[in-house]
Amino acid sequence: MRAETAARSRTVVGHAVLLLGVLITIFPFYWMFVMASNTTGDIFAYPPKLIPGPHLWENMDKVFDGIDFWGSMGITVVAATSVTFLVLLFDSLAAFAFAKYAFPGRRVLFWIVLATFMIPMQLALVPQFVTLAWLGWVGSLKALIIPGAANAFGIFWMRQYAQGAIADELIQASRVDGAGFFRQWWAVGLPVLRPGLAFLGIFTFFHIWNDYLWPLIVMTDPGKVTLQVAVQQLNGVYTTDQSMVIAGALMSVIPLIGVFLIGSRHFIANLAAGAMKF
């Protein structure tokens, strides 16, 4: 009886901790909604308002008047979708080769890939910009998409996943049937790697969607920028309507919340599975 009571108490405490964690996680989004639905004066009032106000639609109209919201949304969707597709394609090909093919220099090449993962992104900005300027791509969508078409994290993640998920016997059987590298990757590797690809796809899409620094540098036309850069343009030189800016930020994250809710089951399950394999 005492043991049952102790187990029930631990369950209650565990649920209370989880509920607290959920509330802490959700509160920033709720607070953003509260500020976006009030005026700038209400935001800086004391004590602060904790309930939504009646000015949400008014602030959203100001956002539409201030920037080309739907144009920036289109550029962001194209860039994020294209980069995600290319990352899934190239990273899964590289990871499949590193995980299931024994070729000279494999370990050295893999360590070189991991070494690039350690280089801060800021150090690569100037060489990448000079290269894109030489190619004449600055200001175009290619400058947003091509530099992010593959990355070391994705190769590392998918290589670890492929090593544990794809049985060597399947690869050997496909070779006996005469399958080459690309057929093995397509017919044997991809169906097994699908859960890992789901996580990598969501992770990459979020990263490109929220990226601010690189689009700010390479998209030189103020009328053709991504959503994060466009929202920043709402800030005035001398004064800023903070409630309007926060309304723009709120509008920019709504698609991400939808993507996360749709893929949350795969996202969480595959993150846990990957952690156990490492």
Short mmCIF file of C-alpha atoms in Angstrom, two decimals:
data_model
loop_
_atom_site.label_atom_id
_atom_site.label_comp_id
_atom_site.label_asym_id
_atom_site.label_seq_id
_atom_site.Cartn_x
_atom_site.Cartn_y
_atom_site.Cartn_z
CA MET A 1 0.00 0.00 0.00
CA ARG A 2 2.81 2.36 0.97
CA ALA A 3 4.72 1.50 -2.21
CA GLU A 4 1.62 2.16 -4.32
CA THR A 5 1.13 5.54 -2.65
CA ALA A 6 4.78 6.47 -3.26
CA ALA A 7 4.50 5.47 -6.93
CA ARG A 8 1.35 7.56 -7.31
CA SER A 9 3.08 10.55 -5.69
CA ARG A 10 6.02 10.24 -8.09
CA THR A 11 3.59 10.17 -11.01
CA VAL A 12 1.79 13.28 -9.79
CA VAL A 13 5.10 15.12 -9.29
CA GLY A 14 6.28 14.02 -12.73
CA HIS A 15 3.11 15.26 -14.39
CA ALA A 16 3.36 18.56 -12.49
CA VAL A 17 6.94 19.05 -13.70
CA LEU A 18 5.90 18.27 -17.28
CA LEU A 19 2.97 20.68 -17.05
CA LEU A 20 5.29 23.40 -15.74
CA GLY A 21 7.67 22.75 -18.61
CA VAL A 22 4.84 23.02 -21.14
CA LEU A 23 3.65 26.31 -19.63
CA ILE A 24 7.19 27.74 -19.69
CA THR A 25 7.56 26.67 -23.33
CA ILE A 26 4.23 28.11 -24.45
CA PHE A 27 4.43 31.37 -22.49
CA PRO A 28 6.77 33.25 -24.93
CA PHE A 29 4.29 32.63 -27.77
CA TYR A 30 1.38 33.73 -25.60
CA TRP A 31 3.31 36.82 -24.51
CA MET A 32 4.08 37.63 -28.14
CA PHE A 33 0.37 37.38 -28.94
CA VAL A 34 -0.50 39.66 -25.99
CA MET A 35 1.96 42.34 -27.13
CA ALA A 36 0.89 42.05 -30.78
CA SER A 37 -2.74 42.63 -29.80
CA ASN A 38 -2.06 45.75 -27.72
CA THR A 39 -0.62 49.17 -28.48
CA THR A 40 3.00 50.18 -27.96
CA GLY A 41 1.94 52.23 -24.93
CA ASP A 42 0.29 49.16 -23.40
CA ILE A 43 3.50 47.13 -23.90
CA PHE A 44 5.53 49.52 -21.73
CA ALA A 45 2.75 50.08 -19.17
CA TYR A 46 3.26 49.08 -15.53
CA PRO A 47 1.99 46.69 -14.35
CA PRO A 48 2.27 44.88 -17.70
CA LYS A 49 -0.89 43.61 -19.37
CA LEU A 50 -1.27 39.85 -19.28
CA ILE A 51 -4.38 39.49 -21.43
CA PRO A 52 -4.78 40.05 -25.20
CA GLY A 53 -6.02 43.44 -26.38
CA PRO A 54 -8.31 44.53 -29.25
CA HIS A 55 -5.59 45.89 -31.63
CA LEU A 56 -4.35 42.69 -33.31
CA TRP A 57 -6.01 43.29 -36.70
CA GLU A 58 -5.00 46.96 -36.63
CA ASN A 59 -1.35 46.02 -36.06
CA MET A 60 -1.50 43.36 -38.76
CA ASP A 61 -2.85 45.94 -41.23
CA LYS A 62 0.13 48.16 -40.40
CA VAL A 63 2.46 45.26 -41.21
CA PHE A 64 0.82 44.77 -44.62
CA ASP A 65 1.13 48.52 -45.26
CA GLY A 66 4.77 48.63 -44.15
CA ILE A 67 6.28 45.71 -46.07
CA ASP A 68 5.53 43.36 -48.94
CA PHE A 69 4.58 40.57 -46.53
CA TRP A 70 3.28 38.04 -49.05
CA GLY A 71 6.17 38.66 -51.46
CA SER A 72 8.69 38.04 -48.67
CA MET A 73 6.67 35.02 -47.54
CA GLY A 74 6.93 33.58 -51.08
CA ILE A 75 10.71 34.08 -51.21
CA THR A 76 11.10 32.46 -47.80
CA VAL A 77 8.93 29.47 -48.71
CA VAL A 78 10.83 28.89 -51.97
CA ALA A 79 14.23 29.21 -50.28
CA ALA A 80 13.36 27.01 -47.27
CA THR A 81 11.69 24.33 -49.40
CA SER A 82 14.46 24.22 -52.00
CA VAL A 83 17.28 24.07 -49.45
CA THR A 84 15.46 21.37 -47.48
CA PHE A 85 15.01 19.23 -50.61
CA LEU A 86 18.67 19.62 -51.65
CA VAL A 87 19.95 18.89 -48.13
CA LEU A 88 17.89 15.71 -47.93
CA LEU A 89 19.14 14.63 -51.37
CA PHE A 90 22.87 15.34 -51.04
CA ASP A 91 23.25 14.56 -47.34
CA SER A 92 21.49 11.20 -47.66
CA LEU A 93 23.69 10.28 -50.64
CA ALA A 94 26.88 11.22 -48.78
CA ALA A 95 25.75 9.54 -45.56
CA PHE A 96 24.83 6.34 -47.40
CA ALA A 97 28.29 6.20 -48.98
CA PHE A 98 30.08 6.89 -45.67
CA ALA A 99 27.97 4.34 -43.79
CA LYS A 100 27.80 1.43 -46.23
CA TYR A 101 30.70 1.76 -48.68
CA ALA A 102 34.33 0.94 -47.83
CA PHE A 103 36.50 3.10 -50.08
CA PRO A 104 40.06 4.46 -49.68
CA GLY A 105 40.19 7.57 -47.50
CA ARG A 106 36.66 7.17 -46.12
CA ARG A 107 37.62 7.92 -42.52
CA VAL A 108 39.82 10.88 -43.51
CA LEU A 109 37.06 12.39 -45.68
CA PHE A 110 34.50 11.94 -42.92
CA TRP A 111 36.74 13.66 -40.38
CA ILE A 112 37.25 16.52 -42.86
CA VAL A 113 33.46 16.85 -43.12
CA LEU A 114 33.19 16.91 -39.32
CA ALA A 115 35.98 19.51 -39.14
CA THR A 116 33.92 21.88 -41.32
CA PHE A 117 31.13 21.49 -38.77
CA MET A 118 33.40 23.11 -36.16
CA ILE A 119 34.05 26.28 -38.20
CA PRO A 120 31.84 29.19 -37.06
CA MET A 121 29.43 30.29 -39.76
CA GLN A 122 30.63 33.89 -39.47
CA LEU A 123 34.11 32.93 -40.71
CA ALA A 124 32.66 31.62 -43.98
CA LEU A 125 30.53 34.67 -44.75
CA VAL A 126 33.20 36.70 -46.59
CA PRO A 127 34.57 33.86 -48.81
CA GLN A 128 31.03 32.77 -49.68
CA PHE A 129 29.96 36.30 -50.54
CA VAL A 130 33.08 36.88 -52.71
CA THR A 131 32.41 33.60 -54.55
CA LEU A 132 28.76 34.46 -55.16
CA ALA A 133 29.70 37.97 -56.32
CA TRP A 134 32.19 36.44 -58.78
CA LEU A 135 29.41 34.18 -60.09
CA GLY A 136 27.00 37.11 -60.31
CA TRP A 137 24.46 35.47 -58.00
CA VAL A 138 24.25 38.18 -55.32
CA GLY A 139 20.68 39.43 -55.04
CA SER A 140 19.13 36.29 -56.54
CA LEU A 141 17.45 33.24 -55.03
CA LYS A 142 20.48 31.15 -56.01
CA ALA A 143 22.49 33.01 -53.36
CA LEU A 144 20.00 31.84 -50.73
CA ILE A 145 19.69 28.25 -51.94
CA ILE A 146 22.99 26.94 -53.33
CA PRO A 147 25.33 27.66 -50.34
CA GLY A 148 22.98 25.71 -48.05
CA ALA A 149 22.46 22.74 -50.37
CA ALA A 150 24.48 20.40 -48.10
CA ASN A 151 25.85 20.63 -44.60
CA ALA A 152 28.09 18.65 -42.28
CA PHE A 153 25.47 18.22 -39.56
CA GLY A 154 23.06 16.52 -41.96
CA ILE A 155 25.76 14.16 -43.27
CA PHE A 156 26.81 13.27 -39.72
CA TRP A 157 23.21 12.75 -38.57
CA MET A 158 22.21 10.58 -41.52
CA ARG A 159 25.46 8.60 -41.44
CA GLN A 160 24.88 7.68 -37.79
CA TYR A 161 21.29 6.78 -38.60
CA ALA A 162 22.21 4.73 -41.68
CA GLN A 163 24.84 2.72 -39.82
CA GLY A 164 22.29 1.40 -37.35
CA ALA A 165 19.18 1.27 -39.54
CA ILE A 166 20.39 -0.33 -42.80
CA ALA A 167 21.42 -3.95 -42.47
CA ASP A 168 24.55 -4.95 -44.37
CA GLU A 169 22.73 -8.07 -45.59
CA LEU A 170 20.24 -5.89 -47.49
CA ILE A 171 23.06 -4.06 -49.26
CA GLN A 172 24.81 -7.34 -50.13
CA ALA A 173 21.58 -8.86 -51.44
CA SER A 174 20.96 -5.84 -53.68
CA ARG A 175 24.50 -6.08 -55.04
CA VAL A 176 23.93 -9.74 -55.88
CA ASP A 177 20.86 -8.61 -57.85
CA GLY A 178 23.09 -6.24 -59.80
CA ALA A 179 22.04 -2.97 -58.19
CA GLY A 180 24.49 -0.09 -58.45
CA PHE A 181 25.11 2.66 -55.92
CA PHE A 182 22.16 4.89 -56.82
CA ARG A 183 19.70 2.00 -57.01
CA GLN A 184 20.87 0.74 -53.62
CA TRP A 185 20.43 4.25 -52.19
CA TRP A 186 16.97 4.67 -53.74
CA ALA A 187 15.49 1.19 -53.28
CA VAL A 188 17.22 0.00 -50.08
CA GLY A 189 18.50 3.06 -48.25
CA LEU A 190 15.79 5.71 -48.57
CA PRO A 191 12.83 3.62 -47.30
CA VAL A 192 14.80 2.78 -44.15
CA LEU A 193 16.17 6.29 -43.72
CA ARG A 194 12.76 7.98 -43.98
CA PRO A 195 12.37 8.66 -40.19
CA GLY A 196 15.82 10.25 -39.98
CA LEU A 197 15.11 12.28 -43.11
CA ALA A 198 11.88 13.57 -41.54
CA PHE A 199 13.78 15.00 -38.58
CA LEU A 200 16.52 16.48 -40.78
CA GLY A 201 13.92 18.01 -43.09
CA ILE A 202 12.06 19.78 -40.29
CA PHE A 203 15.30 20.92 -38.68
CA THR A 204 16.64 22.34 -41.97
CA PHE A 205 13.35 24.03 -42.89
CA PHE A 206 13.21 25.78 -39.51
CA HIS A 207 16.84 26.89 -39.78
CA ILE A 208 16.45 28.43 -43.24
CA TRP A 209 13.11 30.02 -42.36
CA ASN A 210 14.56 31.74 -39.28
CA ASP A 211 17.91 32.69 -40.80
CA TYR A 212 18.46 36.44 -40.74
CA LEU A 213 22.16 37.17 -41.26
CA TRP A 214 22.84 35.45 -44.59
CA PRO A 215 19.70 36.78 -46.40
CA LEU A 216 20.49 40.26 -45.05
CA ILE A 217 23.92 40.11 -46.71
CA VAL A 218 23.13 38.57 -50.10
CA MET A 219 19.62 39.93 -50.88
CA THR A 220 20.63 43.45 -51.88
CA ASP A 221 17.22 44.58 -53.19
CA PRO A 222 15.17 45.85 -50.18
CA GLY A 223 11.97 44.88 -52.03
CA LYS A 224 13.05 41.22 -52.44
CA VAL A 225 14.04 39.92 -49.04
CA THR A 226 13.07 37.03 -46.80
CA LEU A 227 10.43 37.35 -44.11
CA GLN A 228 12.85 37.78 -41.20
CA VAL A 229 14.65 40.64 -42.96
CA ALA A 230 11.35 42.23 -44.00
CA VAL A 231 10.08 42.22 -40.40
CA GLN A 232 13.27 43.97 -39.31
CA GLN A 233 12.53 46.71 -41.87
CA LEU A 234 9.46 47.65 -39.80
CA ASN A 235 11.78 49.28 -37.26
CA GLY A 236 11.82 53.06 -37.72
CA VAL A 237 14.92 55.25 -37.72
CA TYR A 238 13.91 57.40 -34.74
CA THR A 239 10.80 55.70 -33.32
CA THR A 240 9.43 52.19 -33.65
CA ASP A 241 5.88 50.94 -33.30
CA GLN A 242 6.82 47.93 -31.18
CA SER A 243 3.35 46.37 -31.28
CA MET A 244 3.43 46.43 -35.10
CA VAL A 245 6.91 44.83 -35.20
CA ILE A 246 5.82 42.10 -32.79
CA ALA A 247 2.68 41.53 -34.86
CA GLY A 248 4.96 41.02 -37.89
CA ALA A 249 7.11 38.58 -35.91
CA LEU A 250 3.99 36.72 -34.80
CA MET A 251 2.77 36.44 -38.40
CA SER A 252 6.18 35.15 -39.50
CA VAL A 253 6.20 32.24 -37.02
CA ILE A 254 2.62 31.05 -37.57
CA PRO A 255 3.61 28.86 -40.59
CA LEU A 256 6.40 27.29 -38.50
CA ILE A 257 3.96 26.43 -35.72
CA GLY A 258 1.75 24.74 -38.31
CA VAL A 259 4.70 22.77 -39.75
CA PHE A 260 5.78 21.71 -36.27
CA LEU A 261 2.30 20.60 -35.23
CA ILE A 262 1.97 18.52 -38.40
CA GLY A 263 5.37 16.87 -38.02
CA SER A 264 5.74 16.92 -34.23
CA ARG A 265 5.13 13.19 -33.82
CA HIS A 266 7.92 12.27 -36.25
CA PHE A 267 10.13 15.09 -34.93
CA ILE A 268 10.08 13.97 -31.30
CA ALA A 269 10.16 10.23 -31.99
CA ASN A 270 13.11 10.46 -34.36
CA LEU A 271 15.03 12.86 -32.12
CA ALA A 272 14.75 10.35 -29.28
CA ALA A 273 15.68 7.45 -31.56
CA GLY A 274 18.73 9.30 -32.84
CA ALA A 275 19.85 10.17 -29.32
CA MET A 276 19.68 6.52 -28.28
CA LYS A 277 21.75 5.44 -31.28
CA PHE A 278 24.50 7.96 -30.52
#
